[in-house]
Amino acid sequence: MGAGTGLLTDSLVARRLRVIAVDPSASMLAELAARHPDVPRVVAAAEHSGQPDESADAALVAQAWHWLDLIAAAQEAARVLRPGGRLAMIWNQRLLANEWQRRFDAVQPDPRGIDAAQGAAEVSPSFFGPREEWSSTWQREVSAGEYLALYMTHSPFLVASADERAERLRRWRALLEEHGSETLTEEYATYAWRYTRQL
Ligand SMILES: C[S@@+](CC[C@H](N)C(=O)[O-])C[C@H]1O[C@@H](n2cnc3c(N)ncnc32)[C@H](O)[C@@H]1O
């Protein structure tokens, strides 16, 4: 659900799982199709996936649960999952490891999707067992250009006016110049939640 361009799908396919990619955006799914031509795709919202009752072992949502109508999406997952099946969500959340990264982020705060998703807990008891949680941290080296480019894919940038975008880019480029390095280390926390469909 919310399969997007298929980053999570990469690891599901690598495990030889049978995957159906559901996303309301045909253009996102076109990117997924280029990576995984054999994965069936459904242009649909997670709240109305069109999948048969009790047809799936798992409903997985990477970096998208907070976009959904949480009650409707939980009900839809409960309908589609077999008893004992799993509904699971995962988020990568950038950590602001130092003062420079905090200043960079302050230009346009990184949306904390997991915070917006807390409401899912309200609906889960009707269909699902208690939430199980897992988290970990990790880091990677990126070029200065990649560091900036990721912020430019975030929804607050995409919906900003042309003037606002130009101003944010000006401030970010000044900060990158001040930093001076070709590569930067990004730290992330990964949070995963899992619910089991009640029998
Ligand atoms: C950050 S992307 C998800 C990344 C993707 N899960 C991956 O592994 O590459 C967010 C996705 O949520 C999708 N989305 C937005 N509203 C949705 C809805 N109501 N139901 C399902 N997906 C939705 C968007 O079309 C977008 O593809």
GROMACS .gro file of C-alpha atoms and ligand atoms in nm:
model
  226
    1MET     CA    1   0.000   0.000   0.000
    2GLY     CA    2   0.149   0.335  -0.102
    3ALA     CA    3   0.407   0.137  -0.302
    4GLY     CA    4   0.535   0.450  -0.478
    5THR     CA    5   0.837   0.397  -0.696
    6GLY     CA    6   0.907   0.065  -0.525
    7LEU     CA    7   1.192   0.101  -0.278
    8LEU     CA    8   1.033  -0.138  -0.028
    9THR     CA    9   0.925  -0.357  -0.320
   10ASP     CA   10   1.296  -0.405  -0.401
   11SER     CA   11   1.353  -0.594  -0.078
   12LEU     CA   12   1.025  -0.790  -0.098
   13VAL     CA   13   1.106  -0.909  -0.449
   14ALA     CA   14   1.459  -0.998  -0.337
   15ARG     CA   15   1.295  -1.231  -0.082
   16ARG     CA   16   1.094  -1.391  -0.363
   17LEU     CA   17   0.766  -1.284  -0.204
   18ARG     CA   18   0.457  -1.245  -0.420
   19VAL     CA   19   0.384  -0.874  -0.418
   20ILE     CA   20   0.096  -0.660  -0.544
   21ALA     CA   21   0.188  -0.291  -0.558
   22VAL     CA   22  -0.100  -0.056  -0.470
   23ASP     CA   23  -0.070   0.322  -0.510
   24PRO     CA   24  -0.313   0.591  -0.631
   25SER     CA   25  -0.044   0.754  -0.846
   26ALA     CA   26  -0.008   0.600  -1.192
   27SER     CA   27   0.314   0.793  -1.249
   28MET     CA   28   0.474   0.656  -0.930
   29LEU     CA   29   0.371   0.305  -1.035
   30ALA     CA   30   0.520   0.362  -1.381
   31GLU     CA   31   0.858   0.409  -1.206
   32LEU     CA   32   0.795   0.091  -1.007
   33ALA     CA   33   0.711  -0.094  -1.331
   34ALA     CA   34   1.046   0.006  -1.478
   35ARG     CA   35   1.224  -0.155  -1.179
   36HIS     CA   36   0.990  -0.452  -1.138
   37PRO     CA   37   0.803  -0.526  -1.460
   38ASP     CA   38   0.673  -0.857  -1.320
   39VAL     CA   39   0.509  -0.710  -1.009
   40PRO     CA   40   0.132  -0.659  -1.058
   41ARG     CA   41   0.026  -0.299  -1.002
   42VAL     CA   42  -0.305  -0.155  -0.890
   43VAL     CA   43  -0.379   0.217  -0.921
   44ALA     CA   44  -0.584   0.258  -0.603
   45ALA     CA   45  -0.582   0.426  -0.265
   46ALA     CA   46  -0.493   0.210   0.032
   47GLU     CA   47  -0.839   0.281   0.174
   48HIS     CA   48  -1.002   0.115  -0.132
   49SER     CA   49  -0.745  -0.130  -0.260
   50GLY     CA   50  -0.989  -0.345  -0.458
   51GLN     CA   51  -0.822  -0.663  -0.332
   52PRO     CA   52  -1.037  -0.964  -0.235
   53ASP     CA   53  -1.131  -1.037   0.127
   54GLU     CA   54  -0.872  -1.233   0.326
   55SER     CA   55  -0.640  -1.259   0.026
   56ALA     CA   56  -0.309  -1.132   0.170
   57ASP     CA   57  -0.064  -1.247   0.434
   58ALA     CA   58   0.071  -0.898   0.490
   59ALA     CA   59  -0.014  -0.536   0.414
   60LEU     CA   60   0.306  -0.330   0.417
   61VAL     CA   61   0.334   0.047   0.407
   62ALA     CA   62   0.672   0.220   0.377
   63GLN     CA   63   0.692   0.593   0.445
   64ALA     CA   64   0.327   0.643   0.351
   65TRP     CA   65   0.097   0.543   0.640
   66HIS     CA   66   0.077   0.906   0.757
   67TRP     CA   67  -0.072   1.008   0.418
   68LEU     CA   68  -0.372   0.781   0.462
   69ASP     CA   69  -0.711   0.809   0.624
   70LEU     CA   70  -0.589   0.592   0.908
   71ILE     CA   71  -0.924   0.450   1.017
   72ALA     CA   72  -1.030   0.362   0.663
   73ALA     CA   73  -0.688   0.219   0.577
   74ALA     CA   74  -0.682   0.003   0.891
   75GLN     CA   75  -1.033  -0.126   0.810
   76GLU     CA   76  -0.929  -0.202   0.453
   77ALA     CA   77  -0.616  -0.385   0.569
   78ALA     CA   78  -0.828  -0.583   0.815
   79ARG     CA   79  -1.062  -0.687   0.533
   80VAL     CA   80  -0.785  -0.789   0.292
   81LEU     CA   81  -0.567  -0.973   0.544
   82ARG     CA   82  -0.610  -1.334   0.636
   83PRO     CA   83  -0.663  -1.394   1.009
   84GLY     CA   84  -0.318  -1.389   1.163
   85GLY     CA   85  -0.188  -1.170   0.880
   86ARG     CA   86   0.028  -0.867   0.948
   87LEU     CA   87  -0.022  -0.497   0.890
   88ALA     CA   88   0.314  -0.323   0.914
   89MET     CA   89   0.444   0.027   0.860
   90ILE     CA   90   0.798   0.156   0.837
   91TRP     CA   91   0.952   0.503   0.840
   92ASN     CA   92   1.303   0.635   0.795
   93GLN     CA   93   1.343   0.953   0.994
   94ARG     CA   94   1.649   1.170   0.941
   95LEU     CA   95   1.827   1.253   1.266
   96LEU     CA   96   1.981   1.596   1.299
   97ALA     CA   97   2.320   1.496   1.427
   98ASN     CA   98   2.484   1.836   1.467
   99GLU     CA   99   2.421   2.208   1.474
  100TRP     CA  100   2.487   2.250   1.100
  101GLN     CA  101   2.227   1.982   1.014
  102ARG     CA  102   1.977   2.146   1.249
  103ARG     CA  103   2.027   2.480   1.072
  104PHE     CA  104   1.989   2.312   0.731
  105ASP     CA  105   1.669   2.141   0.843
  106ALA     CA  106   1.529   2.462   0.995
  107VAL     CA  107   1.503   2.608   0.642
  108GLN     CA  108   1.230   2.349   0.578
  109PRO     CA  109   1.172   2.101   0.859
  110ASP     CA  110   1.176   1.736   0.753
  111PRO     CA  111   0.817   1.614   0.800
  112ARG     CA  112   0.793   1.363   1.086
  113GLY     CA  113   0.551   1.118   0.929
  114ILE     CA  114   0.551   0.883   1.222
  115ASP     CA  115   0.412   1.152   1.452
  116ALA     CA  116   0.115   1.206   1.222
  117ALA     CA  117   0.044   0.833   1.229
  118GLN     CA  118  -0.003   0.788   1.601
  119GLY     CA  119  -0.382   0.790   1.550
  120ALA     CA  120  -0.364   0.437   1.408
  121ALA     CA  121  -0.344   0.308   1.762
  122GLU     CA  122  -0.702   0.427   1.818
  123VAL     CA  123  -0.847   0.191   1.561
  124SER     CA  124  -0.621  -0.107   1.594
  125PRO     CA  125  -0.788  -0.279   1.893
  126SER     CA  126  -1.104  -0.353   1.690
  127PHE     CA  127  -0.920  -0.559   1.432
  128PHE     CA  128  -0.563  -0.604   1.540
  129GLY     CA  129  -0.362  -0.713   1.839
  130PRO     CA  130  -0.133  -0.468   2.018
  131ARG     CA  131   0.127  -0.274   1.826
  132GLU     CA  132   0.475  -0.429   1.827
  133GLU     CA  133   0.755  -0.183   1.765
  134TRP     CA  134   1.111  -0.206   1.638
  135SER     CA  135   1.362   0.067   1.572
  136SER     CA  136   1.724   0.106   1.478
  137THR     CA  137   1.966   0.373   1.363
  138TRP     CA  138   2.200   0.379   1.069
  139GLN     CA  139   2.404   0.623   0.866
  140ARG     CA  140   2.527   0.678   0.514
  141GLU     CA  141   2.761   0.905   0.324
  142VAL     CA  142   2.603   1.123   0.057
  143SER     CA  143   2.735   1.394  -0.170
  144ALA     CA  144   2.642   1.753  -0.091
  145GLY     CA  145   2.418   1.749  -0.399
  146GLU     CA  146   2.237   1.437  -0.281
  147TYR     CA  147   2.191   1.587   0.064
  148LEU     CA  148   2.017   1.887  -0.088
  149ALA     CA  149   1.825   1.687  -0.351
  150LEU     CA  150   1.646   1.478  -0.090
  151TYR     CA  151   1.500   1.789   0.076
  152MET     CA  152   1.379   1.895  -0.268
  153THR     CA  153   1.167   1.578  -0.296
  154HIS     CA  154   0.979   1.650   0.028
  155SER     CA  155   0.619   1.761   0.003
  156PRO     CA  156   0.672   2.102   0.177
  157PHE     CA  157   0.915   2.190  -0.103
  158LEU     CA  158   0.693   2.061  -0.381
  159VAL     CA  159   0.391   2.261  -0.266
  160ALA     CA  160   0.584   2.584  -0.196
  161SER     CA  161   0.561   2.881  -0.434
  162ALA     CA  162   0.840   2.941  -0.686
  163ASP     CA  163   0.964   3.235  -0.475
  164GLU     CA  164   0.971   3.027  -0.156
  165ARG     CA  165   1.155   2.744  -0.330
  166ALA     CA  166   1.415   2.986  -0.468
  167GLU     CA  167   1.468   3.136  -0.122
  168ARG     CA  168   1.511   2.792   0.042
  169LEU     CA  169   1.758   2.689  -0.228
  170ARG     CA  170   1.956   3.009  -0.173
  171ARG     CA  171   1.979   2.944   0.204
  172TRP     CA  172   2.065   2.575   0.157
  173ARG     CA  173   2.338   2.651  -0.098
  174ALA     CA  174   2.490   2.910   0.139
  175LEU     CA  175   2.494   2.648   0.415
  176LEU     CA  176   2.655   2.388   0.187
  177GLU     CA  177   2.920   2.642   0.092
  178GLU     CA  178   2.982   2.717   0.459
  179HIS     CA  179   3.013   2.343   0.530
  180GLY     CA  180   3.260   2.307   0.246
  181SER     CA  181   3.275   1.924   0.229
  182GLU     CA  182   3.202   1.720  -0.081
  183THR     CA  183   3.037   1.446   0.125
  184LEU     CA  184   2.820   1.449   0.436
  185THR     CA  185   2.714   1.183   0.681
  186GLU     CA  186   2.341   1.143   0.728
  187GLU     CA  187   2.204   0.960   1.029
  188TYR     CA  188   1.864   0.799   1.029
  189ALA     CA  189   1.634   0.625   1.272
  190THR     CA  190   1.415   0.354   1.123
  191TYR     CA  191   1.089   0.286   1.303
  192ALA     CA  192   0.869  -0.015   1.226
  193TRP     CA  193   0.527  -0.098   1.366
  194ARG     CA  194   0.353  -0.433   1.330
  195TYR     CA  195  -0.004  -0.542   1.406
  196THR     CA  196  -0.147  -0.894   1.379
  197ARG     CA  197  -0.498  -0.941   1.237
  198GLN     CA  198  -0.710  -1.098   1.508
  199LEU     CA  199  -0.849  -1.447   1.437
  200LIG     C1  200   0.710   0.841   0.012
  200LIG     S1  201   0.611   0.761  -0.106
  200LIG     C2  202   0.617   0.592  -0.058
  200LIG     C3  203   0.745   0.519  -0.090
  200LIG     C4  204   0.725   0.374  -0.120
  200LIG     N1  205   0.651   0.304  -0.019
  200LIG     C5  206   0.856   0.301  -0.150
  200LIG     O1  207   0.884   0.199  -0.085
  200LIG     O2  208   0.929   0.345  -0.239
  200LIG     C6  209   0.444   0.799  -0.057
  200LIG     C7  210   0.341   0.734  -0.146
  200LIG     O3  211   0.214   0.743  -0.082
  200LIG     C8  212   0.121   0.743  -0.187
  200LIG     N2  213  -0.012   0.778  -0.136
  200LIG     C9  214  -0.064   0.899  -0.111
  200LIG     N3  215  -0.192   0.886  -0.069
  200LIG    C10  216  -0.219   0.753  -0.068
  200LIG    C11  217  -0.335   0.674  -0.038
  200LIG     N4  218  -0.449   0.732   0.004
  200LIG     N5  219  -0.327   0.540  -0.050
  200LIG    C12  220  -0.211   0.480  -0.088
  200LIG     N6  221  -0.100   0.549  -0.119
  200LIG    C13  222  -0.104   0.684  -0.110
  200LIG    C14  223   0.180   0.841  -0.286
  200LIG     O4  224   0.123   0.826  -0.415
  200LIG    C15  225   0.326   0.801  -0.282
  200LIG     O5  226   0.358   0.709  -0.382
   0.00000   0.00000   0.00000
